């Protein structure tokens, strides 16, 4: 793999049971995060953002992020889990605990975004829309207090999502609508927010319609991700035709730490997302594409890197990115 290839996976659910070897409540193999990360690093991934989706999960995401200098995390509450604010018995205290955790993680240089937060009207059985909206709005307060970008989730809720975003656009510096699976109209609605990027993964690349929508996302407004262990690019997906890089894989029952696991996505496979984006956009220079996406991600989540890269650029007079 060319050394110029550097990727950041902005969405990895390392707190998920599958990375502990647990599938549907049953243990199939030992926890294997070190093996998963080793594959990612050797594939050209040089940073990963671990997703937090509840107060407790955000605590775990921070603990995982502290185990490696290349791991970072988010702090926030996913729309399907927003009932936890009220079930805690004291929503305000629950919110203060999130603020406190975010501040602790920022001090440690690990928390880079507020989220995962937003609206998910596909799964209202887990949390009604009114509660989702209330606590989506509340998390803009968190972003304003800690001055972090937002890691956002929008599923079947483009209109309400855009209205809430518009009402609160002064409260956050930038953000990404991750795991985007919406229509061309949804895409264009998000692109109206000039500080918002769109995150693409396997779920964004399933059908030829999806590929047409992704084709219309400007490179300068895109990021790539796996959302692993979910959202892998499957053989039945339209995007598979553009995949060039594969890894050996085995069933979970025949676990081998040197292979990926069939049906479990992992961060090394962000390389495939990059390949499908290049393919569907007709981009021949994949190195240049990876640099552009890397730059977008640093702009939002790692701005200090761009400052030091710019300084190096001035000193060397050459391309430091």
mmCIF file of C-alpha atoms in Angstrom:
data_model
loop_
_atom_site.group_PDB
_atom_site.id
_atom_site.type_symbol
_atom_site.label_atom_id
_atom_site.label_comp_id
_atom_site.label_asym_id
_atom_site.label_seq_id
_atom_site.Cartn_x
_atom_site.Cartn_y
_atom_site.Cartn_z
ATOM 1 C CA UNK A 1 0.000 0.000 0.000
ATOM 2 C CA UNK A 2 1.446 3.422 -0.958
ATOM 3 C CA UNK A 3 2.908 5.331 1.959
ATOM 4 C CA UNK A 4 1.058 8.468 0.798
ATOM 5 C CA UNK A 5 -2.213 6.785 1.778
ATOM 6 C CA UNK A 6 -3.392 8.185 5.093
ATOM 7 C CA UNK A 7 -6.930 7.759 6.309
ATOM 8 C CA UNK A 8 -8.948 8.702 9.377
ATOM 9 C CA UNK A 9 -11.946 6.520 10.243
ATOM 10 C CA UNK A 10 -14.332 8.973 11.905
ATOM 11 C CA UNK A 11 -16.764 6.340 13.229
ATOM 12 C CA UNK A 12 -15.815 3.108 14.956
ATOM 13 C CA UNK A 13 -18.003 1.544 17.664
ATOM 14 C CA UNK A 14 -15.169 -0.079 19.609
ATOM 15 C CA UNK A 15 -17.458 -0.330 22.651
ATOM 16 C CA UNK A 16 -19.653 -2.806 20.754
ATOM 17 C CA UNK A 17 -19.820 -6.388 22.020
ATOM 18 C CA UNK A 18 -18.590 -7.787 18.703
ATOM 19 C CA UNK A 19 -15.135 -6.360 19.424
ATOM 20 C CA UNK A 20 -15.284 -8.278 22.718
ATOM 21 C CA UNK A 21 -16.110 -11.472 20.789
ATOM 22 C CA UNK A 22 -19.802 -11.359 21.775
ATOM 23 C CA UNK A 23 -22.482 -11.778 19.080
ATOM 24 C CA UNK A 24 -26.179 -11.704 20.036
ATOM 25 C CA UNK A 25 -25.238 -12.284 23.659
ATOM 26 C CA UNK A 26 -23.007 -15.294 22.997
ATOM 27 C CA UNK A 27 -19.216 -15.357 23.377
ATOM 28 C CA UNK A 28 -17.491 -16.730 20.255
ATOM 29 C CA UNK A 29 -13.905 -15.549 20.736
ATOM 30 C CA UNK A 30 -11.730 -13.412 22.993
ATOM 31 C CA UNK A 31 -11.807 -9.610 22.808
ATOM 32 C CA UNK A 32 -9.575 -8.605 19.907
ATOM 33 C CA UNK A 33 -9.337 -4.813 19.698
ATOM 34 C CA UNK A 34 -5.476 -4.942 19.468
ATOM 35 C CA UNK A 35 -5.654 -7.209 16.374
ATOM 36 C CA UNK A 36 -8.378 -5.023 14.814
ATOM 37 C CA UNK A 37 -6.293 -1.893 15.383
ATOM 38 C CA UNK A 38 -3.104 -3.507 14.066
ATOM 39 C CA UNK A 39 -4.905 -4.250 10.771
ATOM 40 C CA UNK A 40 -6.175 -0.670 10.629
ATOM 41 C CA UNK A 41 -2.754 0.902 11.202
ATOM 42 C CA UNK A 42 -1.104 -1.317 8.590
ATOM 43 C CA UNK A 43 -3.864 -0.422 6.072
ATOM 44 C CA UNK A 44 -2.961 3.286 6.285
ATOM 45 C CA UNK A 45 -5.467 4.387 8.934
ATOM 46 C CA UNK A 46 -3.598 6.678 11.284
ATOM 47 C CA UNK A 47 -6.438 7.890 13.500
ATOM 48 C CA UNK A 48 -9.782 6.543 14.647
ATOM 49 C CA UNK A 49 -12.656 8.302 16.387
ATOM 50 C CA UNK A 50 -14.438 5.940 18.802
ATOM 51 C CA UNK A 51 -18.156 6.664 18.973
ATOM 52 C CA UNK A 52 -19.961 7.355 22.247
ATOM 53 C CA UNK A 53 -23.757 6.898 22.140
ATOM 54 C CA UNK A 54 -24.765 7.267 25.793
ATOM 55 C CA UNK A 55 -23.203 8.657 28.960
ATOM 56 C CA UNK A 56 -21.928 5.222 29.978
ATOM 57 C CA UNK A 57 -20.738 4.329 26.483
ATOM 58 C CA UNK A 58 -18.976 7.696 26.176
ATOM 59 C CA UNK A 59 -17.085 6.871 29.393
ATOM 60 C CA UNK A 60 -16.054 3.537 27.891
ATOM 61 C CA UNK A 61 -15.105 5.194 24.569
ATOM 62 C CA UNK A 62 -12.823 7.595 26.462
ATOM 63 C CA UNK A 63 -11.211 4.709 28.374
ATOM 64 C CA UNK A 64 -10.549 2.894 25.074
ATOM 65 C CA UNK A 65 -9.199 6.085 23.464
ATOM 66 C CA UNK A 66 -6.704 6.432 26.309
ATOM 67 C CA UNK A 67 -5.080 3.108 25.356
ATOM 68 C CA UNK A 68 -3.501 4.402 22.116
ATOM 69 C CA UNK A 69 -2.239 7.779 20.924
ATOM 70 C CA UNK A 70 -4.092 7.349 17.622
ATOM 71 C CA UNK A 71 -7.521 6.845 19.206
ATOM 72 C CA UNK A 72 -9.944 9.687 19.962
ATOM 73 C CA UNK A 73 -13.628 9.727 20.900
ATOM 74 C CA UNK A 74 -16.954 11.523 21.071
ATOM 75 C CA UNK A 75 -19.176 12.278 24.074
ATOM 76 C CA UNK A 76 -22.925 12.411 23.594
ATOM 77 C CA UNK A 77 -26.246 10.581 23.487
ATOM 78 C CA UNK A 78 -27.581 8.840 20.376
ATOM 79 C CA UNK A 79 -31.171 9.728 19.406
ATOM 80 C CA UNK A 80 -32.437 6.201 20.113
ATOM 81 C CA UNK A 81 -31.085 6.422 23.675
ATOM 82 C CA UNK A 82 -32.269 9.891 24.642
ATOM 83 C CA UNK A 83 -34.758 8.448 27.126
ATOM 84 C CA UNK A 84 -31.737 7.991 29.404
ATOM 85 C CA UNK A 85 -31.894 11.715 30.274
ATOM 86 C CA UNK A 86 -35.334 11.305 31.856
ATOM 87 C CA UNK A 87 -34.820 7.766 33.121
ATOM 88 C CA UNK A 88 -31.822 9.055 35.094
ATOM 89 C CA UNK A 89 -34.352 10.863 37.346
ATOM 90 C CA UNK A 90 -32.545 14.197 36.895
ATOM 91 C CA UNK A 91 -32.056 15.214 33.232
ATOM 92 C CA UNK A 92 -30.099 18.325 34.189
ATOM 93 C CA UNK A 93 -27.680 16.338 36.343
ATOM 94 C CA UNK A 94 -27.311 13.818 33.493
ATOM 95 C CA UNK A 95 -26.446 16.686 31.155
ATOM 96 C CA UNK A 96 -23.905 18.072 33.653
ATOM 97 C CA UNK A 97 -22.275 14.626 33.807
ATOM 98 C CA UNK A 98 -21.869 14.736 29.991
ATOM 99 C CA UNK A 99 -20.317 18.217 30.212
ATOM 100 C CA UNK A 100 -17.948 17.040 32.923
ATOM 101 C CA UNK A 101 -16.928 13.936 30.945
ATOM 102 C CA UNK A 102 -16.379 15.994 27.779
ATOM 103 C CA UNK A 103 -14.179 18.473 29.686
ATOM 104 C CA UNK A 104 -12.154 15.636 31.222
ATOM 105 C CA UNK A 105 -11.658 14.088 27.781
ATOM 106 C CA UNK A 106 -10.648 17.409 26.222
ATOM 107 C CA UNK A 107 -8.033 17.901 28.952
ATOM 108 C CA UNK A 108 -6.664 14.460 28.101
ATOM 109 C CA UNK A 109 -6.539 15.422 24.406
ATOM 110 C CA UNK A 110 -8.996 12.666 23.521
ATOM 111 C CA UNK A 111 -12.539 14.016 23.094
ATOM 112 C CA UNK A 112 -12.871 15.660 19.681
ATOM 113 C CA UNK A 113 -16.660 15.943 19.169
ATOM 114 C CA UNK A 114 -20.082 16.073 20.790
ATOM 115 C CA UNK A 115 -22.193 13.118 19.695
ATOM 116 C CA UNK A 116 -23.364 10.838 18.445
ATOM 117 C CA UNK A 117 -26.522 12.939 18.522
ATOM 118 C CA UNK A 118 -29.364 13.779 16.165
ATOM 119 C CA UNK A 119 -32.675 12.270 15.069
ATOM 120 C CA UNK A 120 -33.620 8.730 14.045
ATOM 121 C CA UNK A 121 -37.263 8.335 12.970
ATOM 122 C CA UNK A 122 -36.614 4.818 11.646
ATOM 123 C CA UNK A 123 -36.358 3.530 15.212
ATOM 124 C CA UNK A 124 -39.010 5.395 17.155
ATOM 125 C CA UNK A 125 -39.722 2.194 19.098
ATOM 126 C CA UNK A 126 -36.610 2.998 21.158
ATOM 127 C CA UNK A 127 -37.330 6.682 21.746
ATOM 128 C CA UNK A 128 -40.268 8.903 20.680
ATOM 129 C CA UNK A 129 -39.561 11.823 18.324
ATOM 130 C CA UNK A 130 -40.454 14.514 20.894
ATOM 131 C CA UNK A 131 -37.833 13.240 23.356
ATOM 132 C CA UNK A 132 -35.302 12.858 20.525
ATOM 133 C CA UNK A 133 -35.853 16.469 19.429
ATOM 134 C CA UNK A 134 -35.675 17.833 22.967
ATOM 135 C CA UNK A 135 -32.325 16.238 23.747
ATOM 136 C CA UNK A 136 -30.841 16.750 20.280
ATOM 137 C CA UNK A 137 -31.393 20.461 20.865
ATOM 138 C CA UNK A 138 -29.938 20.179 24.379
ATOM 139 C CA UNK A 139 -26.676 18.752 23.037
ATOM 140 C CA UNK A 140 -26.000 21.951 21.072
ATOM 141 C CA UNK A 141 -25.665 23.519 24.519
ATOM 142 C CA UNK A 142 -22.956 20.938 25.262
ATOM 143 C CA UNK A 143 -21.164 21.825 21.990
ATOM 144 C CA UNK A 144 -21.342 25.529 22.841
ATOM 145 C CA UNK A 145 -20.009 25.004 26.378
ATOM 146 C CA UNK A 146 -17.046 22.833 25.395
ATOM 147 C CA UNK A 147 -16.505 24.460 21.964
ATOM 148 C CA UNK A 148 -16.341 21.196 20.032
ATOM 149 C CA UNK A 149 -17.674 20.180 16.610
ATOM 150 C CA UNK A 150 -20.664 17.858 16.377
ATOM 151 C CA UNK A 151 -20.894 14.232 15.324
ATOM 152 C CA UNK A 152 -24.421 13.909 13.986
ATOM 153 C CA UNK A 153 -26.932 11.179 13.124
ATOM 154 C CA UNK A 154 -29.846 11.743 10.737
ATOM 155 C CA UNK A 155 -32.152 8.907 9.718
ATOM 156 C CA UNK A 156 -35.535 9.482 8.026
ATOM 157 C CA UNK A 157 -35.773 12.875 9.741
ATOM 158 C CA UNK A 158 -34.254 15.396 7.313
ATOM 159 C CA UNK A 159 -36.846 18.128 7.798
ATOM 160 C CA UNK A 160 -36.846 18.267 11.616
ATOM 161 C CA UNK A 161 -33.077 17.677 11.686
ATOM 162 C CA UNK A 162 -32.429 20.634 9.346
ATOM 163 C CA UNK A 163 -34.770 22.908 11.302
ATOM 164 C CA UNK A 164 -33.035 22.139 14.606
ATOM 165 C CA UNK A 165 -29.621 22.541 12.979
ATOM 166 C CA UNK A 166 -30.660 25.891 11.518
ATOM 167 C CA UNK A 167 -31.955 27.131 14.885
ATOM 168 C CA UNK A 168 -28.670 26.202 16.548
ATOM 169 C CA UNK A 169 -26.111 26.898 13.815
ATOM 170 C CA UNK A 170 -24.514 29.671 15.889
ATOM 171 C CA UNK A 171 -23.853 27.227 18.757
ATOM 172 C CA UNK A 172 -21.401 24.878 17.047
ATOM 173 C CA UNK A 173 -18.294 25.452 14.952
ATOM 174 C CA UNK A 174 -18.622 22.533 12.504
ATOM 175 C CA UNK A 175 -19.951 19.010 12.245
ATOM 176 C CA UNK A 176 -20.446 15.855 10.222
ATOM 177 C CA UNK A 177 -23.728 14.084 9.426
ATOM 178 C CA UNK A 178 -22.262 10.615 9.661
ATOM 179 C CA UNK A 179 -23.406 7.341 8.050
ATOM 180 C CA UNK A 180 -25.428 9.283 5.493
ATOM 181 C CA UNK A 181 -28.079 7.219 3.678
ATOM 182 C CA UNK A 182 -30.478 9.966 2.582
ATOM 183 C CA UNK A 183 -31.822 11.125 -0.766
ATOM 184 C CA UNK A 184 -30.314 13.704 -3.138
ATOM 185 C CA UNK A 185 -32.762 16.202 -1.620
ATOM 186 C CA UNK A 186 -31.567 15.355 1.915
ATOM 187 C CA UNK A 187 -27.950 15.715 0.767
ATOM 188 C CA UNK A 188 -28.587 19.129 -0.777
ATOM 189 C CA UNK A 189 -30.410 20.277 2.343
ATOM 190 C CA UNK A 190 -27.367 19.395 4.469
ATOM 191 C CA UNK A 191 -24.932 21.003 2.038
ATOM 192 C CA UNK A 192 -26.716 24.345 2.615
ATOM 193 C CA UNK A 193 -25.001 24.419 6.029
ATOM 194 C CA UNK A 194 -21.502 25.547 5.075
ATOM 195 C CA UNK A 195 -19.923 24.150 8.268
ATOM 196 C CA UNK A 196 -21.398 20.662 7.797
ATOM 197 C CA UNK A 197 -19.678 17.648 6.225
ATOM 198 C CA UNK A 198 -21.210 14.334 5.150
ATOM 199 C CA UNK A 199 -19.823 11.000 6.369
ATOM 200 C CA UNK A 200 -19.928 8.077 3.937
ATOM 201 C CA UNK A 201 -19.671 4.352 4.773
ATOM 202 C CA UNK A 202 -20.863 0.996 3.396
ATOM 203 C CA UNK A 203 -24.495 1.840 4.215
ATOM 204 C CA UNK A 204 -24.144 4.930 1.987
ATOM 205 C CA UNK A 205 -23.039 2.750 -0.952
ATOM 206 C CA UNK A 206 -25.622 -0.059 -1.122
ATOM 207 C CA UNK A 207 -27.667 0.792 -4.223
ATOM 208 C CA UNK A 208 -27.031 2.512 -7.545
ATOM 209 C CA UNK A 209 -29.281 5.331 -6.250
ATOM 210 C CA UNK A 210 -27.017 5.656 -3.182
ATOM 211 C CA UNK A 211 -23.977 5.880 -5.466
ATOM 212 C CA UNK A 212 -25.629 8.669 -7.489
ATOM 213 C CA UNK A 213 -26.283 10.592 -4.269
ATOM 214 C CA UNK A 214 -22.658 10.148 -3.118
ATOM 215 C CA UNK A 215 -21.438 11.242 -6.546
ATOM 216 C CA UNK A 216 -23.108 14.588 -5.830
ATOM 217 C CA UNK A 217 -21.333 15.190 -2.500
ATOM 218 C CA UNK A 218 -18.413 17.557 -3.213
ATOM 219 C CA UNK A 219 -15.090 16.025 -2.092
ATOM 220 C CA UNK A 220 -14.386 19.113 0.013
ATOM 221 C CA UNK A 221 -17.538 18.370 2.062
ATOM 222 C CA UNK A 222 -17.011 14.620 2.587
ATOM 223 C CA UNK A 223 -15.448 12.330 5.188
ATOM 224 C CA UNK A 224 -15.125 8.524 5.191
ATOM 225 C CA UNK A 225 -15.861 6.025 7.931
ATOM 226 C CA UNK A 226 -16.750 2.403 8.590
ATOM 227 C CA UNK A 227 -19.263 2.721 11.476
ATOM 228 C CA UNK A 228 -17.868 -0.721 12.289
ATOM 229 C CA UNK A 229 -18.802 -3.350 13.349
ATOM 230 C CA UNK A 230 -21.833 -2.359 11.215
ATOM 231 C CA UNK A 231 -22.223 -1.019 7.669
ATOM 232 C CA UNK A 232 -19.745 -3.237 5.834
ATOM 233 C CA UNK A 233 -19.713 -3.219 2.026
ATOM 234 C CA UNK A 234 -21.398 -6.509 1.124
ATOM 235 C CA UNK A 235 -21.079 -8.522 -2.080
ATOM 236 C CA UNK A 236 -24.706 -7.660 -2.881
ATOM 237 C CA UNK A 237 -24.076 -3.882 -2.705
ATOM 238 C CA UNK A 238 -23.727 -1.724 -5.804
ATOM 239 C CA UNK A 239 -20.445 -0.320 -4.481
ATOM 240 C CA UNK A 240 -18.697 -3.726 -4.386
ATOM 241 C CA UNK A 241 -17.716 -3.397 -8.067
ATOM 242 C CA UNK A 242 -15.279 -0.621 -7.178
ATOM 243 C CA UNK A 243 -13.595 -2.463 -4.270
ATOM 244 C CA UNK A 244 -9.977 -3.386 -5.028
ATOM 245 C CA UNK A 245 -8.515 -4.230 -1.604
ATOM 246 C CA UNK A 246 -9.692 -7.229 0.407
ATOM 247 C CA UNK A 247 -8.609 -9.017 3.578
ATOM 248 C CA UNK A 248 -8.828 -12.729 4.385
ATOM 249 C CA UNK A 249 -11.939 -13.419 6.465
ATOM 250 C CA UNK A 250 -13.273 -16.319 8.524
ATOM 251 C CA UNK A 251 -16.529 -17.072 10.305
ATOM 252 C CA UNK A 252 -16.657 -16.082 13.970
ATOM 253 C CA UNK A 253 -16.858 -19.782 14.884
ATOM 254 C CA UNK A 254 -13.407 -20.275 13.304
ATOM 255 C CA UNK A 255 -11.809 -17.165 14.737
ATOM 256 C CA UNK A 256 -8.257 -16.389 13.682
ATOM 257 C CA UNK A 257 -6.688 -13.138 14.870
ATOM 258 C CA UNK A 258 -4.966 -12.654 11.505
ATOM 259 C CA UNK A 259 -8.278 -12.591 9.616
ATOM 260 C CA UNK A 260 -11.273 -10.297 9.620
ATOM 261 C CA UNK A 261 -14.605 -11.842 10.644
ATOM 262 C CA UNK A 262 -17.356 -12.421 8.106
ATOM 263 C CA UNK A 263 -20.233 -10.047 8.843
ATOM 264 C CA UNK A 264 -18.202 -7.828 11.225
ATOM 265 C CA UNK A 265 -16.961 -4.592 9.711
ATOM 266 C CA UNK A 266 -13.714 -3.100 11.029
ATOM 267 C CA UNK A 267 -11.649 0.065 10.515
ATOM 268 C CA UNK A 268 -9.096 -1.336 8.015
ATOM 269 C CA UNK A 269 -12.046 -1.628 5.599
ATOM 270 C CA UNK A 270 -12.370 2.169 5.411
ATOM 271 C CA UNK A 271 -9.914 1.661 2.540
ATOM 272 C CA UNK A 272 -12.784 0.020 0.603
ATOM 273 C CA UNK A 273 -15.039 3.031 1.250
ATOM 274 C CA UNK A 274 -12.304 5.248 -0.215
ATOM 275 C CA UNK A 275 -12.099 2.971 -3.284
ATOM 276 C CA UNK A 276 -15.858 3.031 -3.879
ATOM 277 C CA UNK A 277 -16.003 6.839 -3.535
ATOM 278 C CA UNK A 278 -13.138 7.111 -6.060
ATOM 279 C CA UNK A 279 -14.827 4.623 -8.394
ATOM 280 C CA UNK A 280 -18.283 6.144 -8.384
ATOM 281 C CA UNK A 281 -16.855 9.649 -8.829
ATOM 282 C CA UNK A 282 -14.486 8.529 -11.589
ATOM 283 C CA UNK A 283 -11.390 9.681 -9.666
ATOM 284 C CA UNK A 284 -8.226 7.919 -10.846
ATOM 285 C CA UNK A 285 -5.821 9.441 -8.287
ATOM 286 C CA UNK A 286 -6.887 7.731 -5.061
ATOM 287 C CA UNK A 287 -3.897 9.163 -3.152
ATOM 288 C CA UNK A 288 -5.054 12.688 -3.917
ATOM 289 C CA UNK A 289 -8.603 11.803 -2.874
ATOM 290 C CA UNK A 290 -7.381 10.344 0.424
ATOM 291 C CA UNK A 291 -5.361 13.528 1.097
ATOM 292 C CA UNK A 292 -8.395 15.731 0.453
ATOM 293 C CA UNK A 293 -10.634 13.675 2.778
ATOM 294 C CA UNK A 294 -7.889 13.560 5.421
ATOM 295 C CA UNK A 295 -7.593 17.343 5.239
ATOM 296 C CA UNK A 296 -11.385 17.774 5.662
ATOM 297 C CA UNK A 297 -11.326 15.567 8.755
ATOM 298 C CA UNK A 298 -8.411 17.444 10.298
ATOM 299 C CA UNK A 299 -10.121 20.765 9.617
ATOM 300 C CA UNK A 300 -13.064 19.738 11.769
ATOM 301 C CA UNK A 301 -11.683 17.360 14.413
ATOM 302 C CA UNK A 302 -7.916 17.982 14.520
ATOM 303 C CA UNK A 303 -7.449 21.676 13.610
ATOM 304 C CA UNK A 304 -4.187 21.871 15.593
ATOM 305 C CA UNK A 305 -2.683 19.457 13.038
ATOM 306 C CA UNK A 306 -3.442 21.798 10.179
ATOM 307 C CA UNK A 307 -1.751 24.630 12.052
ATOM 308 C CA UNK A 308 1.421 22.573 12.518
ATOM 309 C CA UNK A 309 1.226 21.250 8.938
ATOM 310 C CA UNK A 310 0.883 24.817 7.654
ATOM 311 C CA UNK A 311 3.900 25.852 9.732
ATOM 312 C CA UNK A 312 5.907 22.941 8.318
ATOM 313 C CA UNK A 313 4.787 23.943 4.834
ATOM 314 C CA UNK A 314 6.089 27.469 5.330
ATOM 315 C CA UNK A 315 9.384 26.172 6.681
ATOM 316 C CA UNK A 316 9.982 23.516 4.012
ATOM 317 C CA UNK A 317 8.269 25.147 1.045
ATOM 318 C CA UNK A 318 6.939 21.696 0.085
ATOM 319 C CA UNK A 319 3.729 19.758 0.466
ATOM 320 C CA UNK A 320 3.686 18.640 4.112
ATOM 321 C CA UNK A 321 0.186 17.162 4.042
#
